[in-house]
Coordinates of N, CA, C and O in Angstrom, one line a residue:
M12 N 0.8 -1.2 0.0 CA 0.0 0.0 0.0 C 0.9 1.3 0.0 O 2.0 1.2 0.6
G13 N 0.3 2.3 -0.6 CA 1.1 3.6 -0.6 C 1.0 4.3 0.7 O 0.3 3.9 1.7
L14 N 1.8 5.4 0.8 CA 1.8 6.1 2.1 C 0.5 6.6 2.5 O 0.1 6.5 3.7
T15 N -0.4 7.1 1.6 CA -1.7 7.6 2.0 C -2.5 6.5 2.6 O -3.2 6.8 3.7
A16 N -2.5 5.3 2.1 CA -3.4 4.3 2.6 C -2.9 3.8 4.0 O -3.6 3.2 4.7
D17 N -1.6 4.0 4.3 CA -1.1 3.6 5.6 C -1.4 4.5 6.7 O -1.1 4.2 7.9
L18 N -1.9 5.7 6.4 CA -2.2 6.6 7.5 C -3.4 6.2 8.3 O -4.4 5.7 7.8
I19 N -3.3 6.4 9.6 CA -4.4 6.0 10.5 C -5.5 7.1 10.3 O -5.2 8.3 10.0
P20 N -6.7 6.7 10.5 CA -7.8 7.7 10.2 C -7.7 9.0 11.0 O -7.9 10.1 10.4
A21 N -7.3 9.0 12.2 CA -7.2 10.3 13.0 C -6.2 11.2 12.3 O -6.3 12.4 12.3
D22 N -5.1 10.6 11.8 CA -4.0 11.4 11.2 C -4.5 12.1 9.9 O -4.2 13.2 9.6
V23 N -5.4 11.4 9.1 CA -5.9 11.9 7.9 C -6.8 13.1 8.3 O -6.8 14.2 7.6
V24 N -7.7 12.9 9.3 CA -8.6 14.0 9.7 C -7.8 15.2 10.2 O -8.1 16.3 9.9
R25 N -6.8 14.9 11.0 CA -5.9 16.0 11.5 C -5.3 16.8 10.3 O -5.2 18.0 10.4
R26 N -4.8 16.1 9.3 CA -4.3 16.8 8.1 C -5.3 17.7 7.5 O -5.0 18.8 7.0
Q27 N -6.6 17.3 7.4 CA -7.7 18.1 6.9 C -7.8 19.3 7.7 O -8.0 20.4 7.1
Y28 N -7.8 19.3 9.0 CA -8.0 20.5 9.8 C -6.8 21.4 9.6 O -7.0 22.6 9.6
L29 N -5.6 20.9 9.6 CA -4.4 21.7 9.4 C -4.5 22.4 8.1 O -4.1 23.6 8.0
A30 N -4.9 21.7 7.0 CA -4.9 22.3 5.7 C -6.0 23.4 5.7 O -5.8 24.5 5.1
S31 N -7.1 23.1 6.3 CA -8.2 24.1 6.4 C -7.7 25.4 7.1 O -8.0 26.5 6.7
A32 N -7.1 25.2 8.3 CA -6.6 26.4 9.1 C -5.6 27.2 8.3 O -5.6 28.4 8.5
A33 N -4.8 26.5 7.5 CA -3.8 27.2 6.7 C -4.4 27.8 5.4 O -3.7 28.5 4.7
G34 N -5.6 27.5 5.1 CA -6.2 28.0 3.8 C -5.6 27.3 2.6 O -5.7 27.8 1.5
D35 N -5.1 26.1 2.8 CA -4.4 25.3 1.8 C -5.5 24.3 1.2 O -5.5 23.2 1.6
L36 N -6.3 24.8 0.2 CA -7.3 24.0 -0.3 C -6.8 22.8 -1.1 O -7.4 21.8 -1.1
E37 N -5.6 22.9 -1.7 CA -5.0 21.8 -2.4 C -4.7 20.7 -1.5 O -5.0 19.5 -1.7
A38 N -4.1 21.0 -0.3 CA -3.8 20.0 0.7 C -5.1 19.4 1.3 O -5.1 18.2 1.6
L39 N -6.1 20.3 1.5 CA -7.4 19.8 2.0 C -8.0 18.8 1.0 O -8.4 17.7 1.4
R40 N -8.0 19.1 -0.3 CA -8.6 18.2 -1.3 C -7.8 16.9 -1.3 O -8.4 15.9 -1.6
A41 N -6.5 16.9 -1.0 CA -5.7 15.7 -1.0 C -6.1 14.7 0.1 O -5.8 13.5 0.0
T42 N -6.9 15.2 1.1 CA -7.4 14.3 2.2 C -8.7 13.7 1.8 O -9.2 12.8 2.6
L43 N -9.3 14.1 0.7 CA -10.7 13.7 0.4 C -10.7 12.7 -0.7 O -10.0 12.8 -1.7
A44 N -11.5 11.6 -0.6 CA -11.7 10.6 -1.6 C -12.4 11.3 -2.8 O -13.1 12.2 -2.7
P45 N -12.1 10.7 -4.0 CA -12.8 11.3 -5.2 C -14.3 11.3 -5.2 O -14.9 12.1 -5.7
D46 N -14.9 10.3 -4.4 CA -16.3 10.2 -4.3 C -16.8 10.6 -2.9 O -17.9 10.1 -2.5
V47 N -16.1 11.5 -2.3 CA -16.4 11.9 -0.9 C -17.9 12.5 -0.9 O -18.4 13.0 -1.9
E48 N -18.5 12.2 0.2 CA -19.8 12.8 0.5 C -19.7 13.7 1.8 O -19.4 13.2 2.8
W49 N -19.8 15.0 1.6 CA -19.6 16.0 2.7 C -20.9 16.7 3.0 O -21.4 17.4 2.1
T50 N -21.4 16.5 4.2 CA -22.8 17.0 4.5 C -22.7 18.1 5.6 O -22.2 17.8 6.7
E51 N -23.1 19.3 5.2 CA -23.3 20.4 6.1 C -24.7 20.3 6.6 O -25.7 20.1 5.9
M52 N -24.9 20.5 7.9 CA -26.2 20.2 8.6 C -27.3 21.1 8.1 O -27.1 22.3 7.8
A53 N -28.5 20.5 8.1 CA -29.7 21.3 7.7 C -29.8 22.5 8.7 O -29.6 22.4 9.9
G54 N -30.1 23.7 8.1 CA -30.2 24.9 8.9 C -28.9 25.7 8.9 O -28.9 26.9 9.2
F55 N -27.8 25.0 8.6 CA -26.5 25.7 8.4 C -26.6 26.5 7.1 O -27.2 26.1 6.1
P56 N -25.9 27.7 7.0 CA -26.0 28.5 5.8 C -25.6 27.8 4.5 O -26.1 28.1 3.5
L57 N -24.7 26.8 4.6 CA -24.3 26.0 3.4 C -24.8 24.6 3.4 O -24.2 23.7 2.9
A58 N -26.0 24.4 4.0 CA -26.6 23.1 4.2 C -26.7 22.3 2.9 O -26.9 22.9 1.8
G59 N -26.4 21.1 3.0 CA -26.4 20.2 1.8 C -25.3 19.2 1.8 O -24.5 19.2 2.7
T60 N -25.4 18.3 0.8 CA -24.3 17.3 0.6 C -23.6 17.6 -0.6 O -24.2 17.8 -1.7
Y61 N -22.3 17.7 -0.5 CA -21.4 18.0 -1.6 C -20.5 16.8 -1.9 O -20.1 16.1 -1.1
R62 N -20.2 16.6 -3.2 CA -19.4 15.5 -3.7 C -18.2 16.0 -4.4 O -18.3 17.1 -5.0
T63 N -17.2 15.2 -4.4 CA -15.9 15.4 -5.1 C -15.1 16.5 -4.2 O -15.6 17.4 -3.6
P64 N -13.8 16.3 -4.2 CA -12.9 17.3 -3.5 C -13.1 18.7 -3.9 O -13.2 19.6 -3.1
D65 N -13.2 18.9 -5.3 CA -13.4 20.3 -5.8 C -14.8 20.8 -5.4 O -14.9 22.0 -5.0
G66 N -15.8 19.9 -5.4 CA -17.2 20.3 -5.0 C -17.2 20.8 -3.5 O -17.9 21.8 -3.2
V67 N -16.5 20.1 -2.7 CA -16.5 20.4 -1.2 C -15.8 21.7 -1.0 O -16.3 22.6 -0.4
T68 N -14.6 21.9 -1.6 CA -13.9 23.2 -1.3 C -14.6 24.4 -2.0 O -14.6 25.4 -1.4
A69 N -15.2 24.2 -3.2 CA -15.9 25.3 -3.8 C -17.1 25.7 -3.1 O -17.5 26.9 -3.0
N70 N -17.9 24.7 -2.6 CA -19.2 25.0 -2.0 C -19.2 25.2 -0.5 O -20.2 25.6 0.1
V71 N -18.1 24.8 0.1 CA -18.0 25.0 1.6 C -16.9 26.0 2.0 O -17.1 27.1 2.4
M72 N -15.6 25.5 1.8 CA -14.5 26.3 2.3 C -14.4 27.7 1.6 O -14.2 28.7 2.3
E73 N -14.5 27.7 0.3 CA -14.4 29.0 -0.4 C -15.6 29.9 0.0 O -15.3 31.2 0.1
K74 N -16.8 29.4 0.1 CA -17.9 30.3 0.5 C -17.8 30.8 1.9 O -18.1 31.9 2.2
L75 N -17.3 29.9 2.8 CA -17.1 30.4 4.2 C -16.0 31.5 4.2 O -16.2 32.5 4.9
A76 N -15.0 31.3 3.5 CA -13.9 32.4 3.4 C -14.4 33.7 2.8 O -13.9 34.7 3.2
A77 N -15.4 33.6 1.9 CA -15.9 34.8 1.3 C -16.9 35.6 2.3 O -17.0 36.8 2.2
E78 N -17.5 34.8 3.2 CA -18.5 35.5 4.1 C -18.0 35.8 5.5 O -18.6 36.5 6.2
W79 N -16.9 35.1 5.9 CA -16.4 35.2 7.3 C -15.0 35.5 7.3 O -14.2 35.0 6.5
D80 N -14.5 36.3 8.2 CA -13.1 36.6 8.5 C -12.6 35.5 9.5 O -13.3 35.3 10.5
D81 N -11.5 35.0 9.2 CA -10.8 34.1 10.1 C -11.6 32.9 10.5 O -11.6 32.4 11.7
W82 N -12.4 32.3 9.6 CA -13.2 31.1 9.9 C -12.2 30.0 10.2 O -11.3 29.7 9.5
T83 N -12.3 29.5 11.4 CA -11.4 28.4 11.9 C -12.2 27.3 12.6 O -13.1 27.6 13.4
A84 N -11.9 26.1 12.2 CA -12.5 24.9 12.9 C -11.3 24.4 13.8 O -10.3 24.0 13.3
H85 N -11.5 24.5 15.1 CA -10.5 24.1 16.1 C -10.9 22.7 16.5 O -11.9 22.4 17.1
D86 N -10.0 21.7 16.2 CA -10.2 20.3 16.5 C -9.7 20.0 17.9 O -8.5 19.8 18.1
D87 N -10.6 19.9 18.9 CA -10.2 19.8 20.3 C -10.1 18.4 20.7 O -9.1 18.1 21.4
T88 N -11.0 17.5 20.5 CA -11.0 16.1 21.0 C -11.4 15.2 19.9 O -12.4 15.4 19.2
Y89 N -10.6 14.1 19.8 CA -10.9 13.0 18.8 C -11.4 11.8 19.5 O -10.8 11.4 20.6
V90 N -12.4 11.2 19.0 CA -12.9 9.9 19.4 C -12.8 9.0 18.2 O -13.5 9.3 17.2
V91 N -12.1 7.9 18.3 CA -11.8 7.0 17.1 C -12.3 5.6 17.3 O -12.1 5.0 18.4
D92 N -13.1 5.1 16.4 CA -13.6 3.7 16.4 C -13.4 3.2 15.0 O -14.2 3.4 14.1
G93 N -12.2 2.5 14.8 CA -12.0 2.0 13.4 C -11.9 3.1 12.4 O -11.1 4.0 12.5
E94 N -12.7 3.0 11.4 CA -12.7 4.0 10.3 C -13.5 5.3 10.7 O -13.5 6.3 9.9
N95 N -14.2 5.3 11.8 CA -15.0 6.4 12.3 C -14.2 7.3 13.2 O -13.6 6.8 14.1
V96 N -14.2 8.6 12.8 CA -13.5 9.6 13.7 C -14.5 10.7 14.0 O -15.0 11.3 13.1
V97 N -14.8 10.9 15.3 CA -15.6 12.0 15.7 C -14.8 13.0 16.3 O -13.9 12.7 17.2
V98 N -14.9 14.2 15.9 CA -14.1 15.3 16.5 C -15.1 16.3 17.1 O -16.0 16.8 16.5
L99 N -14.8 16.6 18.4 CA -15.5 17.6 19.1 C -14.6 18.9 18.9 O -13.5 18.9 19.2
A100 N -15.3 19.9 18.3 CA -14.5 21.0 17.9 C -15.3 22.3 18.2 O -16.3 22.3 18.8
R101 N -14.7 23.4 17.7 CA -15.3 24.8 17.8 C -15.1 25.5 16.5 O -14.0 25.3 15.9
Y102 N -16.0 26.3 16.1 CA -15.9 27.3 15.0 C -15.7 28.6 15.7 O -16.4 29.0 16.5
T103 N -14.7 29.4 15.2 CA -14.6 30.8 15.5 C -14.5 31.6 14.2 O -13.8 31.1 13.3
A104 N -15.0 32.8 14.2 CA -15.0 33.6 13.0 C -15.7 34.9 13.3 O -16.2 35.1 14.4
Q105 N -15.6 35.8 12.3 CA -16.3 37.1 12.4 C -17.0 37.3 11.1 O -16.3 37.2 10.0
H106 N -18.3 37.6 11.1 CA -19.0 37.7 9.8 C -18.7 39.0 9.2 O -18.6 40.1 9.8
R107 N -18.4 39.0 7.9 CA -17.9 40.2 7.2 C -19.0 41.3 7.1 O -18.6 42.4 7.2
S108 N -20.2 40.9 6.9 CA -21.3 41.9 6.7 C -21.8 42.5 8.0 O -21.9 43.7 8.2
T109 N -22.0 41.6 9.0 CA -22.5 42.1 10.3 C -21.5 42.5 11.3 O -21.8 43.2 12.2
G110 N -20.2 42.0 11.1 CA -19.2 42.3 12.1 C -19.3 41.5 13.4 O -18.5 41.6 14.3
K111 N -20.4 40.6 13.5 CA -20.6 39.8 14.7 C -19.6 38.7 14.8 O -19.4 38.0 13.8
P112 N -19.1 38.4 16.0 CA -18.3 37.2 16.2 C -19.1 35.9 16.3 O -20.3 36.0 16.7
L113 N -18.4 34.9 16.0 CA -19.0 33.5 16.1 C -18.1 32.7 17.0 O -16.9 32.6 16.7
A114 N -18.6 32.0 18.0 CA -17.9 31.0 18.7 C -18.9 29.9 19.1 O -19.9 30.2 19.9
V115 N -18.8 28.8 18.4 CA -19.9 27.7 18.6 C -19.2 26.4 18.7 O -18.2 26.1 17.9
R116 N -19.7 25.5 19.5 CA -19.2 24.1 19.6 C -19.9 23.3 18.5 O -21.0 23.5 18.1
V117 N -19.1 22.4 18.0 CA -19.6 21.5 16.9 C -19.1 20.1 17.1 O -18.1 19.9 17.9
A118 N -19.7 19.2 16.4 CA -19.2 17.8 16.3 C -19.1 17.4 14.9 O -20.0 17.8 14.1
H119 N -18.0 16.8 14.5 CA -17.8 16.3 13.1 C -17.6 14.8 13.1 O -16.9 14.3 13.9
H120 N -18.3 14.1 12.2 CA -18.2 12.7 12.1 C -17.5 12.4 10.7 O -18.1 12.8 9.7
F121 N -16.4 11.8 10.7 CA -15.7 11.5 9.5 C -15.6 10.0 9.4 O -15.5 9.3 10.4
V122 N -15.7 9.5 8.1 CA -15.4 8.1 7.8 C -14.2 8.1 6.9 O -14.2 8.8 5.9
V123 N -13.1 7.4 7.3 CA -11.8 7.4 6.6 C -11.6 5.9 6.1 O -11.6 5.0 6.9
R124 N -11.4 5.8 4.8 CA -11.0 4.5 4.2 C -9.9 4.7 3.2 O -9.9 5.6 2.5
G125 N -8.9 3.8 3.3 CA -7.8 3.8 2.3 C -7.0 5.1 2.4 O -6.5 5.6 1.4
G126 N -7.0 5.7 3.6 CA -6.2 6.9 3.8 C -6.9 8.2 3.3 O -6.2 9.2 3.3
L127 N -8.2 8.1 3.0 CA -8.9 9.3 2.5 C -10.3 9.4 3.2 O -10.9 8.4 3.6
I128 N -10.7 10.6 3.4 CA -12.0 10.9 4.0 C -13.1 10.6 2.9 O -13.1 11.2 1.8
V129 N -14.0 9.6 3.2 CA -15.0 9.2 2.3 C -16.4 9.9 2.6 O -17.2 10.0 1.8
R130 N -16.5 10.2 3.9 CA -17.8 10.8 4.3 C -17.5 11.7 5.5 O -16.7 11.5 6.4
F131 N -18.3 12.8 5.5 CA -18.2 13.8 6.6 C -19.7 14.3 6.9 O -20.5 14.5 6.0
E132 N -20.0 14.4 8.2 CA -21.3 15.0 8.6 C -21.0 15.9 9.7 O -20.3 15.6 10.7
Q133 N -21.6 17.1 9.6 CA -21.5 18.2 10.6 C -22.7 18.2 11.5 O -23.8 18.1 11.1
F134 N -22.4 18.5 12.8 CA -23.5 18.7 13.8 C -23.1 20.1 14.5 O -22.0 20.2 15.1
V135 N -24.0 21.0 14.5 CA -23.7 22.4 15.0 C -25.1 23.0 15.4 O -26.1 22.7 14.8
D136 N -25.0 24.0 16.3 CA -26.1 24.8 16.7 C -26.3 25.8 15.6 O -25.6 26.9 15.6
T137 N -27.1 25.5 14.6 CA -27.2 26.4 13.4 C -27.8 27.8 13.7 O -27.5 28.7 13.1
A138 N -28.6 27.9 14.8 CA -29.2 29.2 15.2 C -28.1 30.1 15.6 O -28.2 31.3 15.2
L139 N -27.0 29.7 16.3 CA -25.9 30.6 16.6 C -25.2 31.1 15.4 O -24.8 32.3 15.3
V140 N -25.0 30.2 14.4 CA -24.4 30.7 13.2 C -25.3 31.7 12.4 O -24.8 32.7 12.0
R141 N -26.6 31.4 12.3 CA -27.5 32.3 11.6 C -27.5 33.6 12.3 O -27.6 34.7 11.7
D142 N -27.5 33.6 13.7 CA -27.6 34.9 14.4 C -26.4 35.8 14.2 O -26.5 37.0 14.1
A143 N -25.2 35.2 14.1 CA -24.0 35.9 13.8 C -24.0 36.5 12.4 O -23.4 37.6 12.1
A144 N -24.8 35.9 11.5 CA -24.8 36.4 10.1 C -26.0 37.3 9.8 O -26.1 37.9 8.8
A145 N -26.8 37.5 10.9 CA -28.0 38.4 10.7 C -27.9 39.7 11.4 O -27.2 39.8 12.4

């Protein structure tokens, strides 16, 4: 197996967070499987399921960067069960239009296979995000 397939799931997820924090979308896409399913929670401003690494970064990361200053997902605690990685995290940012700050707890569920993220699901208090944007 190649280097990517040898990575343990938590390491793959950690690489995704580091790439996101650095704004390195190429490195972020490299953590995603070609057929990735990335789901932003219903009620979240970018709600929906996105597919392909390019689809994820164009419809999630690039849009967040356009609407929020310093959008950061802080990965605080990892819970790993085989290919399942749950991360208890926080989002911090400031909305560009309203100037309101955001600080909200979130949970992310990743499924990692073959050294790549194949599925992601977000859990967040969407009302807090909407309030900061309104």
